[in-house]
Every structure is written in C-alpha cells, then in structure tokens.
Amino acid sequence: MSPAAKAEEVRKSVDVLLSSSKSAEQLMKGVVKLLHETMLKYNWVGFYMLETEVQGPVLVLGPFEGAMTPHTRIPLNQGICGAAASSGKTVVVDDVQSDPRYLACSLETKSEIVAPIFARGKVVGELDIDSHFPAAFSLEDRQLVEYCAAAVGRYLENPRP
Ligand code: SME
C-alpha cells in the first residue's frame, strides 16, 4: 500500500473514532493506539493537554502508547513540546540531537513531530510523536498528525452529551 493510501485509511479510522467516542479521553486513547499500531515509524505517540496552574500553564501527559516518559509535565518554555504549544505551530525535528530545545525521552529517539490542538481558536494541547528513525516525518505525516490533532480539537468543541 502506498504511503498516501495508508494515510487515507488511517484518516478514515480517525473519522470513525471521532464519531463513536463517548469522551475526549476515549478518542485520544483510540488515536494513539491506531497511530502506534499502524504507522511503523511512530514509536512513541502521546497527547499532552494544557492545564493552568498557579505557576502558569503546563503541558500534562495524557493518553500515550510506547515506553513511559520522564516528561509528564512540561512548562511552555521547555522542550519541542513547549515550542509547539507556545507558537501554535507544528514542529518537525529531523534530528533531535541537533535541536537544543529537545527534552530526551528515550535514547532511541531520532526525530519528533508535535502538532498543536486548537479548540475555539486556542491551543488546548498537542499530539507528540517520536521515531527511532531520523527524519521520519514527511509532509504527508505532518498532514496526518495535524488531521488527528484537529479531530481531537473538533471533539473538544462539540463533546458528546
Ligand atoms: N521530546 C519532548 C518531550 C516529550 S517526550 O518526547 C515524550 C520535547 O522535547 O518536548
């Protein structure tokens, strides 16, 4: 199957999850499982959701697939995760070792993509994916990851009763 056909199939499965999930948590669990199982180079897949604390906003680890990470809470001024959430832009890093912002999660990680989730025009979280392969995330991957992030944003704007 071509990468484009595979991405299209995954998008269709995300649509099914979006229409069948009974909570945002269920949707996010379904998305991380789907991406981790289907996309061979997506070795760690997880959501971070923005929470506001006395000290300020922080990204809190949500549903994920892959090894446990030491980074369960990330301030907005730290990491590639912080950069994506604070800029509201997808960040793709082809070689994590050459990016000074990178917070190491696993020694095996070589590249990373983080796509923000928007609800009602504001960043509310993000979808983070690590790969054991350098430069694993093409434009097609970026579009797919942004599609998944947008699905969660749509759900959060219109949760099921
Ligand atoms: N590498 C991320 C931290 C999270 S782990 O990848 C799961 C970062 O630099 O923000």
PDB file of C-alpha atoms in Angstrom, residues 12-137:
ATOM      1  CA  LYS A  12     -10.973   7.139   7.803  1.00  0.00           C
ATOM      2  CA  SER A  13     -10.355   5.212  11.037  1.00  0.00           C
ATOM      3  CA  VAL A  14      -9.883   8.536  12.867  1.00  0.00           C
ATOM      4  CA  ASP A  15     -13.255   9.689  11.490  1.00  0.00           C
ATOM      5  CA  VAL A  16     -14.855   6.524  12.894  1.00  0.00           C
ATOM      6  CA  LEU A  17     -13.213   7.120  16.285  1.00  0.00           C
ATOM      7  CA  LEU A  18     -14.372  10.740  16.224  1.00  0.00           C
ATOM      8  CA  SER A  19     -17.996   9.803  15.616  1.00  0.00           C
ATOM      9  CA  SER A  20     -18.068   6.821  18.002  1.00  0.00           C
ATOM     10  CA  SER A  21     -16.062   8.030  21.039  1.00  0.00           C
ATOM     11  CA  LYS A  22     -18.032   8.849  24.165  1.00  0.00           C
ATOM     12  CA  SER A  23     -15.354  11.077  25.702  1.00  0.00           C
ATOM     13  CA  ALA A  24     -12.253  13.003  24.656  1.00  0.00           C
ATOM     14  CA  GLU A  25     -10.194  10.526  26.686  1.00  0.00           C
ATOM     15  CA  GLN A  26     -11.649   7.605  24.708  1.00  0.00           C
ATOM     16  CA  LEU A  27     -10.960   9.394  21.419  1.00  0.00           C
ATOM     17  CA  MET A  28      -7.362  10.183  22.397  1.00  0.00           C
ATOM     18  CA  LYS A  29      -6.767   6.587  23.546  1.00  0.00           C
ATOM     19  CA  GLY A  30      -8.122   5.327  20.231  1.00  0.00           C
ATOM     20  CA  VAL A  31      -5.960   7.714  18.203  1.00  0.00           C
ATOM     21  CA  VAL A  32      -2.682   6.870  19.972  1.00  0.00           C
ATOM     22  CA  LYS A  33      -3.381   3.128  19.672  1.00  0.00           C
ATOM     23  CA  LEU A  34      -4.279   3.447  15.988  1.00  0.00           C
ATOM     24  CA  LEU A  35      -1.198   5.503  15.085  1.00  0.00           C
ATOM     25  CA  HIS A  36       1.198   3.397  17.166  1.00  0.00           C
ATOM     26  CA  GLU A  37      -0.085   0.137  15.688  1.00  0.00           C
ATOM     27  CA  THR A  38      -0.467   1.269  12.082  1.00  0.00           C
ATOM     28  CA  MET A  39       2.428   3.626  11.434  1.00  0.00           C
ATOM     29  CA  LEU A  40       5.642   1.617  11.736  1.00  0.00           C
ATOM     30  CA  LYS A  41       7.946   4.561  12.415  1.00  0.00           C
ATOM     31  CA  TYR A  42       5.725   6.115  15.093  1.00  0.00           C
ATOM     32  CA  ASN A  43       7.462   4.574  18.094  1.00  0.00           C
ATOM     33  CA  TRP A  44       6.015   6.793  20.819  1.00  0.00           C
ATOM     34  CA  VAL A  45       2.648   8.509  20.365  1.00  0.00           C
ATOM     35  CA  GLY A  46       1.061  10.643  23.044  1.00  0.00           C
ATOM     36  CA  PHE A  47      -1.080  13.630  23.909  1.00  0.00           C
ATOM     37  CA  TYR A  48      -0.155  16.491  26.201  1.00  0.00           C
ATOM     38  CA  MET A  49      -3.015  18.684  27.365  1.00  0.00           C
ATOM     39  CA  LEU A  50      -2.646  22.261  28.536  1.00  0.00           C
ATOM     40  CA  GLU A  51      -3.591  22.893  32.145  1.00  0.00           C
ATOM     41  CA  THR A  52      -3.447  26.167  34.001  1.00  0.00           C
ATOM     42  CA  GLU A  53      -1.787  26.080  37.379  1.00  0.00           C
ATOM     43  CA  VAL A  54      -0.884  28.755  39.909  1.00  0.00           C
ATOM     44  CA  GLN A  55       2.649  28.861  38.451  1.00  0.00           C
ATOM     45  CA  GLY A  56       1.247  29.213  34.914  1.00  0.00           C
ATOM     46  CA  PRO A  57       0.276  26.929  32.027  1.00  0.00           C
ATOM     47  CA  VAL A  58       1.799  23.454  31.846  1.00  0.00           C
ATOM     48  CA  LEU A  59       1.506  20.549  29.383  1.00  0.00           C
ATOM     49  CA  VAL A  60       0.319  17.426  31.183  1.00  0.00           C
ATOM     50  CA  LEU A  61       0.821  13.949  29.715  1.00  0.00           C
ATOM     51  CA  GLY A  62      -2.436  12.337  28.581  1.00  0.00           C
ATOM     52  CA  PRO A  63      -3.071   9.028  26.789  1.00  0.00           C
ATOM     53  CA  PHE A  64       0.066   7.598  25.165  1.00  0.00           C
ATOM     54  CA  GLU A  65       1.457   4.410  23.590  1.00  0.00           C
ATOM     55  CA  GLY A  66       5.116   3.466  23.967  1.00  0.00           C
ATOM     56  CA  ALA A  67       7.568   3.492  26.849  1.00  0.00           C
ATOM     57  CA  MET A  68       6.855   5.617  29.911  1.00  0.00           C
ATOM     58  CA  THR A  69       8.432   9.081  29.605  1.00  0.00           C
ATOM     59  CA  PRO A  70      10.108  11.068  32.380  1.00  0.00           C
ATOM     60  CA  HIS A  71       8.401  14.179  30.966  1.00  0.00           C
ATOM     61  CA  THR A  72       4.895  14.042  32.387  1.00  0.00           C
ATOM     62  CA  ARG A  73       4.602  17.825  32.906  1.00  0.00           C
ATOM     63  CA  ILE A  74       6.294  20.275  30.534  1.00  0.00           C
ATOM     64  CA  PRO A  75       6.249  24.067  31.005  1.00  0.00           C
ATOM     65  CA  LEU A  76       5.600  26.094  27.830  1.00  0.00           C
ATOM     66  CA  ASN A  77       9.162  27.430  27.745  1.00  0.00           C
ATOM     67  CA  GLN A  78      10.692  23.950  27.632  1.00  0.00           C
ATOM     68  CA  GLY A  79      11.184  21.270  25.013  1.00  0.00           C
ATOM     69  CA  ILE A  80       9.905  20.819  21.498  1.00  0.00           C
ATOM     70  CA  CYS A  81       6.528  20.277  23.138  1.00  0.00           C
ATOM     71  CA  GLY A  82       6.653  23.705  24.758  1.00  0.00           C
ATOM     72  CA  ALA A  83       7.729  25.290  21.461  1.00  0.00           C
ATOM     73  CA  ALA A  84       4.767  23.824  19.548  1.00  0.00           C
ATOM     74  CA  ALA A  85       2.211  24.801  22.193  1.00  0.00           C
ATOM     75  CA  SER A  86       3.530  28.335  22.704  1.00  0.00           C
ATOM     76  CA  SER A  87       3.864  29.096  18.970  1.00  0.00           C
ATOM     77  CA  GLY A  88       0.657  27.305  17.920  1.00  0.00           C
ATOM     78  CA  LYS A  89       2.639  25.751  15.056  1.00  0.00           C
ATOM     79  CA  THR A  90       3.555  22.180  14.207  1.00  0.00           C
ATOM     80  CA  VAL A  91       7.230  21.493  14.933  1.00  0.00           C
ATOM     81  CA  VAL A  92       9.097  18.801  12.990  1.00  0.00           C
ATOM     82  CA  VAL A  93      12.630  17.915  14.129  1.00  0.00           C
ATOM     83  CA  ASP A  94      14.549  15.604  11.792  1.00  0.00           C
ATOM     84  CA  ASP A  95      17.484  15.110  14.192  1.00  0.00           C
ATOM     85  CA  VAL A  96      16.592  15.633  17.853  1.00  0.00           C
ATOM     86  CA  GLN A  97      20.233  15.613  18.993  1.00  0.00           C
ATOM     87  CA  SER A  98      20.945  18.755  16.987  1.00  0.00           C
ATOM     88  CA  ASP A  99      17.998  20.675  18.479  1.00  0.00           C
ATOM     89  CA  PRO A 100      18.901  22.403  21.774  1.00  0.00           C
ATOM     90  CA  ARG A 101      15.224  22.526  22.788  1.00  0.00           C
ATOM     91  CA  TYR A 102      14.905  18.734  22.814  1.00  0.00           C
ATOM     92  CA  LEU A 103      13.987  17.049  26.115  1.00  0.00           C
ATOM     93  CA  ALA A 104      15.175  13.450  25.878  1.00  0.00           C
ATOM     94  CA  CYS A 105      12.502  10.824  26.326  1.00  0.00           C
ATOM     95  CA  SER A 106      14.279   7.714  25.052  1.00  0.00           C
ATOM     96  CA  LEU A 107      17.864   7.225  23.861  1.00  0.00           C
ATOM     97  CA  GLU A 108      16.471   5.581  20.733  1.00  0.00           C
ATOM     98  CA  THR A 109      14.507   8.638  19.591  1.00  0.00           C
ATOM     99  CA  LYS A 110      15.959  10.245  16.456  1.00  0.00           C
ATOM    100  CA  SER A 111      13.182  12.502  15.169  1.00  0.00           C
ATOM    101  CA  GLU A 112       9.983  14.052  16.503  1.00  0.00           C
ATOM    102  CA  ILE A 113       6.828  15.852  15.419  1.00  0.00           C
ATOM    103  CA  VAL A 114       4.489  17.857  17.647  1.00  0.00           C
ATOM    104  CA  ALA A 115       1.160  19.259  16.335  1.00  0.00           C
ATOM    105  CA  PRO A 116      -0.906  21.656  18.455  1.00  0.00           C
ATOM    106  CA  ILE A 117      -4.595  21.017  19.137  1.00  0.00           C
ATOM    107  CA  PHE A 118      -6.888  24.018  18.810  1.00  0.00           C
ATOM    108  CA  ALA A 119     -10.363  24.425  20.269  1.00  0.00           C
ATOM    109  CA  ARG A 120     -12.267  27.648  19.693  1.00  0.00           C
ATOM    110  CA  GLY A 121      -9.119  29.222  18.270  1.00  0.00           C
ATOM    111  CA  LYS A 122      -6.902  28.489  21.264  1.00  0.00           C
ATOM    112  CA  VAL A 123      -4.186  25.895  21.833  1.00  0.00           C
ATOM    113  CA  VAL A 124      -5.550  23.351  24.312  1.00  0.00           C
ATOM    114  CA  GLY A 125      -2.985  20.580  23.905  1.00  0.00           C
ATOM    115  CA  GLU A 126      -0.863  18.743  21.366  1.00  0.00           C
ATOM    116  CA  LEU A 127      -0.105  15.426  19.744  1.00  0.00           C
ATOM    117  CA  ASP A 128       3.550  14.365  20.107  1.00  0.00           C
ATOM    118  CA  ILE A 129       5.193  11.549  18.128  1.00  0.00           C
ATOM    119  CA  ASP A 130       8.756  10.240  18.449  1.00  0.00           C
ATOM    120  CA  SER A 131      10.521   7.982  15.964  1.00  0.00           C
ATOM    121  CA  HIS A 132      13.569   5.754  16.234  1.00  0.00           C
ATOM    122  CA  PHE A 133      14.316   6.767  12.627  1.00  0.00           C
ATOM    123  CA  PRO A 134      15.933  10.059  11.596  1.00  0.00           C
ATOM    124  CA  ALA A 135      13.725  12.420   9.558  1.00  0.00           C
ATOM    125  CA  ALA A 136      10.761  10.042   9.860  1.00  0.00           C
ATOM    126  CA  PHE A 137       8.096  12.695   9.322  1.00  0.00           C
TER     127      PHE A 137
END
